mmCIF file of C-alpha atoms in Angstrom:
data_model
loop_
_atom_site.group_PDB
_atom_site.id
_atom_site.type_symbol
_atom_site.label_atom_id
_atom_site.label_comp_id
_atom_site.label_asym_id
_atom_site.label_seq_id
_atom_site.Cartn_x
_atom_site.Cartn_y
_atom_site.Cartn_z
ATOM 1 C CA MET A 1 -32.994 -91.273 -34.587
ATOM 2 C CA VAL A 2 -34.138 -92.482 -37.654
ATOM 3 C CA ASP A 3 -35.648 -95.196 -35.945
ATOM 4 C CA VAL A 4 -37.690 -93.098 -34.095
ATOM 5 C CA ALA A 5 -39.192 -91.193 -36.847
ATOM 6 C CA ALA A 6 -40.281 -94.406 -38.686
ATOM 7 C CA HIS A 7 -42.148 -95.587 -35.526
ATOM 8 C CA GLU A 8 -43.759 -92.188 -35.401
ATOM 9 C CA GLN A 9 -44.894 -91.994 -38.924
ATOM 10 C CA ASP A 10 -45.516 -95.427 -40.160
ATOM 11 C CA SER A 11 -49.100 -93.676 -42.054
ATOM 12 C CA ARG A 12 -47.136 -90.902 -43.339
ATOM 13 C CA VAL A 13 -44.989 -90.738 -46.457
ATOM 14 C CA VAL A 14 -41.424 -91.196 -46.041
ATOM 15 C CA PRO A 15 -39.496 -89.063 -48.745
ATOM 16 C CA THR A 16 -36.493 -90.623 -50.549
ATOM 17 C CA LYS A 17 -33.187 -88.837 -51.079
ATOM 18 C CA LEU A 18 -33.971 -87.827 -54.639
ATOM 19 C CA GLY A 19 -37.470 -86.500 -53.296
ATOM 20 C CA LEU A 20 -36.230 -84.458 -51.038
ATOM 21 C CA LEU A 21 -33.741 -83.003 -53.318
ATOM 22 C CA LEU A 22 -36.203 -82.070 -55.947
ATOM 23 C CA THR A 23 -39.229 -80.968 -53.333
ATOM 24 C CA PHE A 24 -37.175 -78.381 -52.154
ATOM 25 C CA MET A 25 -36.001 -77.532 -55.590
ATOM 26 C CA LYS A 26 -39.752 -76.905 -56.144
ATOM 27 C CA ILE A 27 -40.269 -74.856 -52.993
ATOM 28 C CA GLY A 28 -37.412 -72.616 -53.771
ATOM 29 C CA VAL A 29 -38.699 -71.784 -57.014
ATOM 30 C CA VAL A 30 -42.315 -71.341 -56.484
ATOM 31 C CA GLY A 31 -42.111 -68.834 -53.352
ATOM 32 C CA PHE A 32 -42.232 -65.360 -54.888
ATOM 33 C CA GLY A 33 -42.097 -62.954 -51.644
ATOM 34 C CA GLY A 34 -41.253 -65.072 -49.098
ATOM 35 C CA VAL A 35 -41.251 -69.326 -49.008
ATOM 36 C CA GLY A 36 -42.914 -69.958 -45.990
ATOM 37 C CA PRO A 37 -46.336 -70.511 -46.530
ATOM 38 C CA TRP A 38 -45.316 -72.917 -50.090
ATOM 39 C CA ALA A 39 -43.210 -74.899 -47.626
ATOM 40 C CA ARG A 40 -45.931 -75.715 -45.240
ATOM 41 C CA ARG A 41 -48.013 -76.209 -48.183
ATOM 42 C CA ILE A 42 -46.216 -78.435 -50.052
ATOM 43 C CA ILE A 43 -44.465 -80.291 -47.005
ATOM 44 C CA VAL A 44 -47.673 -80.910 -45.167
ATOM 45 C CA GLU A 45 -50.479 -80.642 -47.684
ATOM 46 C CA GLU A 46 -49.136 -82.164 -50.606
ATOM 47 C CA ARG A 47 -46.430 -84.740 -49.786
ATOM 48 C CA GLY A 48 -47.531 -85.191 -46.434
ATOM 49 C CA TRP A 49 -44.107 -85.819 -45.133
ATOM 50 C CA LEU A 50 -45.274 -84.024 -41.606
ATOM 51 C CA ASP A 51 -48.520 -83.301 -40.121
ATOM 52 C CA GLU A 52 -49.994 -80.112 -39.094
ATOM 53 C CA ARG A 53 -48.761 -80.175 -35.520
ATOM 54 C CA GLU A 54 -44.954 -81.622 -36.141
ATOM 55 C CA TYR A 55 -44.847 -78.844 -38.576
ATOM 56 C CA ALA A 56 -45.660 -76.147 -36.131
ATOM 57 C CA ASP A 57 -43.183 -77.548 -34.001
ATOM 58 C CA VAL A 58 -40.321 -77.991 -36.284
ATOM 59 C CA LEU A 59 -41.226 -73.731 -37.195
ATOM 60 C CA SER A 60 -41.289 -72.859 -33.895
ATOM 61 C CA ILE A 61 -37.744 -73.946 -33.190
ATOM 62 C CA CYS A 62 -36.723 -72.682 -36.803
ATOM 63 C CA GLY A 63 -38.575 -69.331 -35.598
ATOM 64 C CA VAL A 64 -35.925 -68.991 -33.014
ATOM 65 C CA LEU A 65 -32.983 -69.752 -34.912
ATOM 66 C CA PRO A 66 -31.000 -66.927 -36.883
ATOM 67 C CA GLY A 67 -30.919 -67.010 -40.487
ATOM 68 C CA PRO A 68 -33.432 -67.680 -43.509
ATOM 69 C CA ASN A 69 -36.363 -69.723 -41.713
ATOM 70 C CA VAL A 70 -37.349 -71.943 -44.697
ATOM 71 C CA GLY A 71 -33.615 -72.703 -44.978
ATOM 72 C CA ASN A 72 -33.782 -73.928 -41.146
ATOM 73 C CA VAL A 73 -36.946 -75.941 -41.954
ATOM 74 C CA SER A 74 -35.321 -77.482 -44.872
ATOM 75 C CA VAL A 75 -32.285 -78.700 -42.778
ATOM 76 C CA PHE A 76 -34.552 -80.139 -39.922
ATOM 77 C CA VAL A 77 -37.033 -82.102 -42.712
ATOM 78 C CA GLY A 78 -33.530 -83.373 -44.731
ATOM 79 C CA ASP A 79 -32.043 -84.547 -40.970
ATOM 80 C CA ARG A 80 -35.114 -86.177 -40.034
ATOM 81 C CA PHE A 81 -35.355 -88.714 -42.933
ATOM 82 C CA HIS A 82 -32.022 -88.908 -44.099
ATOM 83 C CA GLY A 83 -29.498 -87.380 -41.643
ATOM 84 C CA LEU A 84 -26.628 -85.393 -42.720
ATOM 85 C CA VAL A 85 -27.115 -86.676 -46.521
ATOM 86 C CA GLY A 86 -30.749 -85.738 -46.565
ATOM 87 C CA ALA A 87 -29.791 -82.046 -44.700
ATOM 88 C CA VAL A 88 -27.303 -81.185 -47.461
ATOM 89 C CA LEU A 89 -29.684 -81.912 -50.336
ATOM 90 C CA ALA A 90 -32.800 -80.337 -48.676
ATOM 91 C CA LEU A 91 -30.531 -77.570 -48.249
ATOM 92 C CA SER A 92 -28.826 -76.919 -51.538
ATOM 93 C CA GLY A 93 -32.490 -78.164 -53.606
ATOM 94 C CA LEU A 94 -34.075 -75.080 -51.447
ATOM 95 C CA MET A 95 -30.929 -72.475 -52.425
ATOM 96 C CA SER A 96 -30.190 -73.724 -56.046
ATOM 97 C CA GLY A 97 -33.108 -72.679 -58.241
ATOM 98 C CA PRO A 98 -33.472 -69.186 -56.678
ATOM 99 C CA LEU A 99 -29.165 -68.537 -56.628
ATOM 100 C CA ALA A 100 -29.329 -69.696 -60.373
ATOM 101 C CA ILE A 101 -32.570 -66.776 -60.808
ATOM 102 C CA MET A 102 -30.865 -64.379 -58.583
ATOM 103 C CA LEU A 103 -27.259 -64.722 -60.473
ATOM 104 C CA ALA A 104 -28.668 -64.455 -63.888
ATOM 105 C CA LEU A 105 -31.389 -61.330 -62.982
ATOM 106 C CA GLY A 106 -27.782 -59.656 -61.098
ATOM 107 C CA TYR A 107 -25.814 -59.899 -64.011
ATOM 108 C CA LEU A 108 -28.561 -58.450 -66.316
ATOM 109 C CA TYR A 109 -29.253 -55.808 -63.781
ATOM 110 C CA GLU A 110 -25.168 -55.011 -63.857
ATOM 111 C CA LEU A 111 -25.544 -55.113 -67.728
ATOM 112 C CA LEU A 112 -28.507 -53.033 -68.253
ATOM 113 C CA GLY A 113 -28.214 -51.424 -65.007
ATOM 114 C CA GLY A 114 -27.532 -47.736 -66.797
ATOM 115 C CA ILE A 115 -30.439 -47.714 -69.033
ATOM 116 C CA PRO A 116 -32.538 -45.331 -67.694
ATOM 117 C CA ALA A 117 -35.965 -47.183 -68.224
ATOM 118 C CA ILE A 118 -34.818 -50.023 -66.070
ATOM 119 C CA ASP A 119 -33.236 -47.992 -63.342
ATOM 120 C CA SER A 120 -36.640 -46.445 -63.212
ATOM 121 C CA ALA A 121 -38.811 -49.404 -63.047
ATOM 122 C CA VAL A 122 -36.483 -50.730 -60.234
ATOM 123 C CA GLY A 123 -36.694 -48.085 -58.520
ATOM 124 C CA GLY A 124 -40.415 -48.134 -58.251
ATOM 125 C CA VAL A 125 -39.978 -51.792 -57.727
ATOM 126 C CA GLY A 126 -37.881 -50.516 -54.226
ATOM 127 C CA ALA A 127 -40.497 -48.428 -53.117
ATOM 128 C CA ALA A 128 -43.044 -51.085 -53.233
ATOM 129 C CA ALA A 129 -40.130 -53.541 -51.582
ATOM 130 C CA ALA A 130 -40.068 -51.169 -48.620
ATOM 131 C CA GLY A 131 -44.062 -51.305 -48.445
ATOM 132 C CA LEU A 132 -43.572 -55.388 -48.593
ATOM 133 C CA PHE A 133 -41.885 -55.140 -45.000
ATOM 134 C CA ILE A 134 -43.917 -52.241 -43.376
ATOM 135 C CA GLY A 135 -46.952 -53.831 -44.155
ATOM 136 C CA THR A 136 -45.187 -57.668 -43.140
ATOM 137 C CA GLY A 137 -44.131 -55.966 -39.310
ATOM 138 C CA LEU A 138 -47.596 -54.260 -39.145
ATOM 139 C CA LYS A 139 -49.508 -57.608 -39.806
ATOM 140 C CA MET A 140 -46.956 -59.242 -37.371
ATOM 141 C CA ALA A 141 -47.682 -56.838 -34.767
ATOM 142 C CA GLN A 142 -51.250 -56.909 -34.962
ATOM 143 C CA ARG A 143 -51.721 -60.635 -35.112
ATOM 144 C CA LEU A 144 -49.556 -61.304 -31.812
ATOM 145 C CA LYS A 145 -51.640 -59.272 -29.180
ATOM 146 C CA LEU A 146 -48.805 -57.695 -27.265
ATOM 147 C CA SER A 147 -48.830 -56.524 -23.631
ATOM 148 C CA ALA A 148 -47.619 -53.279 -23.284
ATOM 149 C CA ALA A 149 -44.390 -54.230 -22.340
ATOM 150 C CA ALA A 150 -44.232 -56.264 -25.423
ATOM 151 C CA VAL A 151 -45.179 -52.946 -27.356
ATOM 152 C CA GLY A 152 -42.354 -50.967 -25.514
ATOM 153 C CA ILE A 153 -39.578 -53.475 -26.454
ATOM 154 C CA LEU A 154 -40.913 -53.395 -29.947
ATOM 155 C CA VAL A 155 -40.888 -49.597 -30.494
ATOM 156 C CA GLY A 156 -37.203 -49.513 -28.413
ATOM 157 C CA ALA A 157 -35.984 -51.855 -31.115
ATOM 158 C CA PHE A 158 -37.663 -49.883 -34.071
ATOM 159 C CA VAL A 159 -36.365 -46.349 -32.649
ATOM 160 C CA ALA A 160 -32.746 -47.776 -32.429
ATOM 161 C CA VAL A 161 -32.329 -49.272 -35.405
ATOM 162 C CA GLY A 162 -34.706 -47.465 -37.971
ATOM 163 C CA LEU A 163 -34.190 -44.271 -36.568
ATOM 164 C CA LEU A 164 -31.151 -43.979 -34.422
ATOM 165 C CA ARG A 165 -29.161 -46.657 -36.551
ATOM 166 C CA VAL A 166 -27.706 -47.985 -33.490
ATOM 167 C CA PRO A 167 -26.240 -51.423 -34.714
ATOM 168 C CA LEU A 168 -28.214 -54.439 -34.402
ATOM 169 C CA VAL A 169 -25.600 -56.845 -32.066
ATOM 170 C CA PRO A 170 -26.063 -54.212 -28.829
ATOM 171 C CA VAL A 171 -29.251 -53.405 -29.404
ATOM 172 C CA ILE A 172 -30.567 -57.799 -29.507
ATOM 173 C CA LEU A 173 -27.838 -57.856 -26.345
ATOM 174 C CA THR A 174 -29.805 -55.077 -24.539
ATOM 175 C CA LEU A 175 -33.250 -56.040 -25.110
ATOM 176 C CA GLY A 176 -33.403 -59.733 -25.598
ATOM 177 C CA PRO A 177 -32.605 -60.672 -22.312
ATOM 178 C CA VAL A 178 -35.485 -58.126 -21.184
ATOM 179 C CA GLY A 179 -37.921 -59.625 -23.326
ATOM 180 C CA ILE A 180 -36.962 -63.146 -22.579
ATOM 181 C CA ALA A 181 -37.380 -62.531 -18.710
ATOM 182 C CA LEU A 182 -40.697 -60.802 -19.486
ATOM 183 C CA ALA A 183 -41.784 -63.992 -21.459
ATOM 184 C CA TRP A 184 -40.506 -65.991 -18.814
ATOM 185 C CA ARG A 185 -42.301 -64.093 -15.655
ATOM 186 C CA TYR A 186 -45.707 -63.545 -17.595
ATOM 187 C CA ARG A 187 -45.773 -66.524 -20.127
ATOM 188 C CA TRP A 188 -46.570 -64.243 -22.758
ATOM 189 C CA MET B 1 -11.650 -55.671 -57.196
ATOM 190 C CA SER B 2 -12.389 -58.861 -56.754
ATOM 191 C CA ASP B 3 -9.383 -59.964 -54.549
ATOM 192 C CA VAL B 4 -9.221 -62.826 -51.730
ATOM 193 C CA TRP B 5 -9.387 -59.878 -48.986
ATOM 194 C CA THR B 6 -12.695 -58.514 -50.253
ATOM 195 C CA LEU B 7 -14.156 -61.714 -50.590
ATOM 196 C CA ILE B 8 -13.447 -62.500 -46.573
ATOM 197 C CA ASP B 9 -14.597 -59.413 -45.753
ATOM 198 C CA LEU B 10 -18.184 -60.149 -47.932
ATOM 199 C CA PHE B 11 -18.424 -63.846 -46.104
ATOM 200 C CA VAL B 12 -17.659 -62.199 -42.462
ATOM 201 C CA THR B 13 -19.650 -59.685 -42.770
ATOM 202 C CA PHE B 14 -22.628 -61.492 -44.339
ATOM 203 C CA ALA B 15 -21.967 -64.340 -41.521
ATOM 204 C CA ARG B 16 -22.274 -62.463 -38.732
ATOM 205 C CA MET B 17 -25.297 -60.721 -40.115
ATOM 206 C CA SER B 18 -26.827 -64.342 -40.720
ATOM 207 C CA LEU B 19 -26.286 -65.399 -37.013
ATOM 208 C CA ILE B 20 -27.853 -62.662 -35.353
ATOM 209 C CA ALA B 21 -31.264 -62.723 -38.012
ATOM 210 C CA VAL B 22 -33.429 -63.963 -35.460
ATOM 211 C CA GLY B 23 -36.499 -64.406 -36.905
ATOM 212 C CA GLY B 24 -35.299 -64.396 -40.586
ATOM 213 C CA MET B 25 -33.249 -61.917 -42.768
ATOM 214 C CA GLN B 26 -35.906 -59.469 -43.116
ATOM 215 C CA SER B 27 -34.957 -58.644 -39.472
ATOM 216 C CA VAL B 28 -31.470 -57.566 -40.221
ATOM 217 C CA LEU B 29 -32.088 -55.277 -43.070
ATOM 218 C CA GLY B 30 -31.360 -52.288 -41.272
ATOM 219 C CA GLU B 31 -28.366 -53.576 -40.137
ATOM 220 C CA VAL B 32 -27.049 -54.492 -43.791
ATOM 221 C CA TYR B 33 -28.450 -50.646 -44.766
ATOM 222 C CA ARG B 34 -25.598 -49.451 -42.057
ATOM 223 C CA GLU B 35 -23.256 -51.813 -42.454
ATOM 224 C CA VAL B 36 -23.036 -52.159 -46.708
ATOM 225 C CA VAL B 37 -23.617 -48.059 -46.750
ATOM 226 C CA GLU B 38 -22.222 -46.661 -44.049
ATOM 227 C CA VAL B 39 -19.867 -49.054 -42.396
ATOM 228 C CA ARG B 40 -18.433 -50.194 -45.828
ATOM 229 C CA GLY B 41 -19.241 -47.702 -48.180
ATOM 230 C CA TRP B 42 -19.478 -50.613 -50.590
ATOM 231 C CA MET B 43 -22.572 -48.353 -52.398
ATOM 232 C CA SER B 44 -25.098 -45.746 -51.956
ATOM 233 C CA ALA B 45 -28.323 -46.535 -49.907
ATOM 234 C CA ALA B 46 -30.355 -46.029 -53.299
ATOM 235 C CA ASP B 47 -28.327 -48.853 -55.117
ATOM 236 C CA LEU B 48 -28.406 -51.051 -52.162
ATOM 237 C CA ALA B 49 -32.298 -50.493 -52.061
ATOM 238 C CA ASP B 50 -32.430 -51.351 -55.839
ATOM 239 C CA LEU B 51 -30.871 -54.802 -55.048
ATOM 240 C CA ILE B 52 -32.760 -55.497 -52.740
ATOM 241 C CA ALA B 53 -35.901 -54.919 -54.970
ATOM 242 C CA LEU B 54 -34.437 -57.248 -57.131
ATOM 243 C CA ALA B 55 -34.083 -59.104 -54.697
ATOM 244 C CA GLN B 56 -37.752 -59.257 -53.708
ATOM 245 C CA ALA B 57 -39.026 -59.547 -57.439
ATOM 246 C CA SER B 58 -37.086 -63.245 -57.855
ATOM 247 C CA PRO B 59 -38.621 -66.459 -56.147
ATOM 248 C CA GLY B 60 -37.077 -67.922 -53.102
ATOM 249 C CA PRO B 61 -35.900 -67.065 -49.421
ATOM 250 C CA ASN B 62 -35.459 -63.028 -49.549
ATOM 251 C CA GLY B 63 -32.168 -63.372 -47.568
ATOM 252 C CA LEU B 64 -30.160 -64.261 -50.599
ATOM 253 C CA PHE B 65 -29.960 -60.469 -51.546
ATOM 254 C CA SER B 66 -26.313 -60.637 -49.786
ATOM 255 C CA GLY B 67 -25.494 -62.783 -53.468
ATOM 256 C CA LEU B 68 -26.414 -59.482 -55.578
ATOM 257 C CA ILE B 69 -24.305 -57.343 -53.252
ATOM 258 C CA GLY B 70 -21.696 -59.649 -53.167
ATOM 259 C CA LEU B 71 -22.077 -59.844 -57.498
ATOM 260 C CA ARG B 72 -21.852 -56.083 -57.001
ATOM 261 C CA VAL B 73 -18.565 -55.338 -55.055
ATOM 262 C CA ALA B 74 -16.480 -58.656 -55.885
ATOM 263 C CA GLY B 75 -18.363 -60.106 -59.428
ATOM 264 C CA VAL B 76 -19.487 -63.589 -59.653
ATOM 265 C CA ALA B 77 -17.408 -65.104 -56.833
ATOM 266 C CA GLY B 78 -18.666 -62.521 -54.766
ATOM 267 C CA PHE B 79 -22.212 -63.506 -55.444
ATOM 268 C CA PHE B 80 -21.512 -66.828 -54.420
ATOM 269 C CA VAL B 81 -19.192 -65.945 -51.052
ATOM 270 C CA GLY B 82 -22.425 -63.469 -50.472
ATOM 271 C CA ALA B 83 -25.544 -65.846 -50.430
ATOM 272 C CA LEU B 84 -23.160 -69.169 -48.970
ATOM 273 C CA ALA B 85 -22.316 -66.719 -46.324
ATOM 274 C CA VAL B 86 -26.229 -65.846 -45.539
ATOM 275 C CA ALA B 87 -27.026 -69.902 -45.666
ATOM 276 C CA LEU B 88 -24.501 -71.842 -44.235
ATOM 277 C CA PRO B 89 -23.567 -70.637 -40.649
ATOM 278 C CA PRO B 90 -27.511 -70.650 -40.023
ATOM 279 C CA ALA B 91 -27.839 -74.516 -41.477
ATOM 280 C CA ILE B 92 -24.764 -75.629 -39.119
ATOM 281 C CA LEU B 93 -26.640 -74.295 -36.083
ATOM 282 C CA ALA B 94 -30.100 -75.639 -37.550
ATOM 283 C CA PHE B 95 -28.301 -78.978 -38.406
ATOM 284 C CA GLY B 96 -26.974 -79.213 -34.311
ATOM 285 C CA MET B 97 -30.477 -78.112 -33.472
ATOM 286 C CA SER B 98 -32.014 -80.866 -35.337
ATOM 287 C CA ARG B 99 -30.347 -83.519 -33.152
ATOM 288 C CA VAL B 100 -31.244 -82.488 -29.975
ATOM 289 C CA ARG B 101 -34.852 -80.970 -30.862
ATOM 290 C CA ARG B 102 -36.675 -83.888 -29.085
ATOM 291 C CA ARG B 103 -35.465 -82.295 -25.672
ATOM 292 C CA LEU B 104 -35.846 -79.210 -26.957
ATOM 293 C CA ALA B 105 -39.435 -79.246 -27.862
ATOM 294 C CA THR B 106 -41.088 -78.707 -24.568
ATOM 295 C CA ALA B 107 -39.059 -76.893 -22.522
ATOM 296 C CA HIS B 108 -40.100 -73.920 -20.886
ATOM 297 C CA TRP B 109 -37.087 -71.448 -21.516
ATOM 298 C CA LEU B 110 -37.289 -72.413 -25.272
ATOM 299 C CA ARG B 111 -40.787 -70.746 -25.412
ATOM 300 C CA SER B 112 -39.920 -67.870 -23.412
ATOM 301 C CA ALA B 113 -36.749 -67.189 -25.697
ATOM 302 C CA GLN B 114 -38.837 -67.641 -28.580
ATOM 303 C CA ALA B 115 -41.889 -65.058 -27.236
ATOM 304 C CA GLY B 116 -39.667 -62.764 -25.405
ATOM 305 C CA MET B 117 -37.665 -61.997 -28.731
ATOM 306 C CA VAL B 118 -40.918 -61.855 -31.258
ATOM 307 C CA PRO B 119 -41.663 -58.391 -30.427
ATOM 308 C CA ILE B 120 -38.075 -57.376 -31.206
ATOM 309 C CA VAL B 121 -38.018 -59.250 -34.671
ATOM 310 C CA VAL B 122 -41.447 -57.079 -35.773
ATOM 311 C CA GLY B 123 -39.573 -53.794 -34.147
ATOM 312 C CA LEU B 124 -36.178 -54.799 -36.767
ATOM 313 C CA VAL B 125 -39.178 -55.529 -39.507
ATOM 314 C CA LEU B 126 -40.437 -51.797 -39.317
ATOM 315 C CA ALA B 127 -37.185 -50.461 -39.115
ATOM 316 C CA GLY B 128 -35.590 -52.095 -41.590
ATOM 317 C CA GLY B 129 -38.796 -50.903 -43.601
ATOM 318 C CA LEU B 130 -38.321 -47.436 -42.790
ATOM 319 C CA VAL B 131 -34.775 -47.541 -43.517
ATOM 320 C CA SER B 132 -35.633 -49.189 -47.378
ATOM 321 C CA ALA B 133 -38.116 -46.420 -47.702
ATOM 322 C CA GLN B 134 -35.558 -43.372 -46.815
ATOM 323 C CA ALA B 135 -33.355 -45.284 -49.701
ATOM 324 C CA ALA B 136 -35.877 -45.953 -52.413
ATOM 325 C CA ASP B 137 -38.716 -43.269 -51.833
ATOM 326 C CA ASP B 138 -37.081 -40.020 -54.035
ATOM 327 C CA THR B 139 -40.289 -39.055 -55.084
ATOM 328 C CA TRP B 140 -43.679 -38.028 -53.488
ATOM 329 C CA ALA B 141 -45.313 -40.573 -55.815
ATOM 330 C CA LYS B 142 -42.847 -43.593 -54.805
ATOM 331 C CA ILE B 143 -43.746 -42.440 -50.528
ATOM 332 C CA GLY B 144 -47.219 -42.871 -51.623
ATOM 333 C CA LEU B 145 -46.816 -46.228 -53.136
ATOM 334 C CA THR B 146 -44.721 -47.280 -49.604
ATOM 335 C CA VAL B 147 -47.478 -46.457 -48.194
ATOM 336 C CA ALA B 148 -50.302 -48.084 -50.365
ATOM 337 C CA VAL B 149 -48.015 -51.460 -50.115
ATOM 338 C CA SER B 150 -47.800 -51.480 -46.354
ATOM 339 C CA LEU B 151 -51.886 -50.910 -46.145
ATOM 340 C CA VAL B 152 -52.449 -53.755 -48.694
ATOM 341 C CA VAL B 153 -49.843 -56.207 -47.235
ATOM 342 C CA TRP B 154 -51.012 -55.312 -43.710
ATOM 343 C CA ARG B 155 -54.940 -55.574 -44.683
ATOM 344 C CA THR B 156 -55.337 -57.902 -47.361
ATOM 345 C CA THR B 157 -53.759 -61.541 -48.408
ATOM 346 C CA TRP B 158 -52.897 -60.118 -52.114
ATOM 347 C CA ASN B 159 -50.348 -61.790 -53.857
ATOM 348 C CA PRO B 160 -46.776 -58.987 -53.224
ATOM 349 C CA LEU B 161 -45.946 -59.969 -57.091
ATOM 350 C CA TRP B 162 -48.527 -57.944 -58.275
ATOM 351 C CA LEU B 163 -47.770 -54.908 -56.169
ATOM 352 C CA LEU B 164 -44.104 -55.442 -57.087
ATOM 353 C CA GLY B 165 -45.139 -55.416 -60.581
ATOM 354 C CA VAL B 166 -47.070 -52.041 -60.039
ATOM 355 C CA GLY B 167 -44.086 -50.595 -58.326
ATOM 356 C CA ALA B 168 -42.722 -50.971 -61.650
ATOM 357 C CA LEU B 169 -44.768 -49.099 -63.746
ATOM 358 C CA ILE B 170 -44.761 -46.372 -61.791
ATOM 359 C CA GLY B 171 -41.238 -46.477 -61.633
ATOM 360 C CA LEU B 172 -41.354 -46.530 -65.211
ATOM 361 C CA ALA B 173 -43.643 -43.578 -65.605
ATOM 362 C CA ARG B 174 -41.489 -41.623 -63.975
ATOM 363 C CA LEU B 175 -44.064 -40.180 -60.958
#
C-alpha cells in the first residue's frame, strides 16, 4: 500500500511522522467553528500532500462514514503515508490541541458558571450557535439542488427529529434505505 | 458522582451516537438533546445549550462537546471518556475503510449511499438547529439573533466566530 502511494505521487511531498503530528495539530487549533475548510487548505495548498482530486476522493468516502469528518480525513491521510502509526499520530495531533483548550474552557466555566454576567454571555453565544446550525443546513440544502423526492426525505428527517423528537436510529433505518434506493434508481 | 458506571454509561451513549453521526456530529445534535436531557436527565436543555455554545466557541472538531458533557456529569475523567467515545469508534471504522478504499472509490453503490444519505443529513442538521434554538432562545432578542445568524451563515461567507462574539455581547446586555 505504501509502495502504491509512493508511485502515484512522485512529484508530491511525503510528510514525515513528526510532520503529520504537527500539521494535524495545527489544523485542529486554527479551525474555529468547524475544521473542514482549513483541513483542505493546509493539506492540499500549504503542504501539497494530496492534490485537489485525491482530497475530494478522501473527503467523499469520509462523508459517508460516521463521526467527525476531519477526524476521518486525518486517519486516511495518516494511514496513507505511515500506516497505523501515521493514522494514530494524525488523529492525536488533530484532537490534542482542541481537547486541551476545551478542557481549560470547560473547567473555567464550571468554576465561574454561577456568575450572572458569564451565564448571560454564554447564553447569547448559545443563541448564535443555534443559528450557525440552521444557516449551515440551509446552505447545504440550497447547494445540493435536490429533487422533489430528496426534499421529501429532508423534510421527513427534520420533522421526525426536530418536531416529533423521534429517536435517531429508527429514523435513519427508515429513511436511509429509501434515500439510497432512490439515489441508486435515479442516479442523484 | 464519578463512579465507573457513569463513565461506562457516558462512553456507551456517545460511542453509539458517534457511529450513527453520518455527515459529522452536527447531524446527531437533536439526538444528543433527547438522550442527555430527556432520557438520561443529566442536565437541563438550557445547560446543554450552554455547553454546546462553549464547544462552538472553541477551535477544533465541533463534536467534542461530548467532552464538556462528560466534564459536567463525571469530572475530568468524564471529559476524556466523553471525548474519546466520539473520536475513537469512528476512527477505527475509518482506518478499516482506508485499507479497502481503492476498491471502494469508484463503486456505484458507494456514490448512491452517499447521495441517498445527504438529504437526511441536511434534515438532521436543521432539526439540531431547531432543538438548540428552543433550548437557548428564552427572549425575543435571542430568537432574533438566531434568525439573523442563520441568514448570515446561509447568505454570506463571514467568519462565524464574529457572530458568536456578537451573541456574547447581546447576552451580556441581557436582551
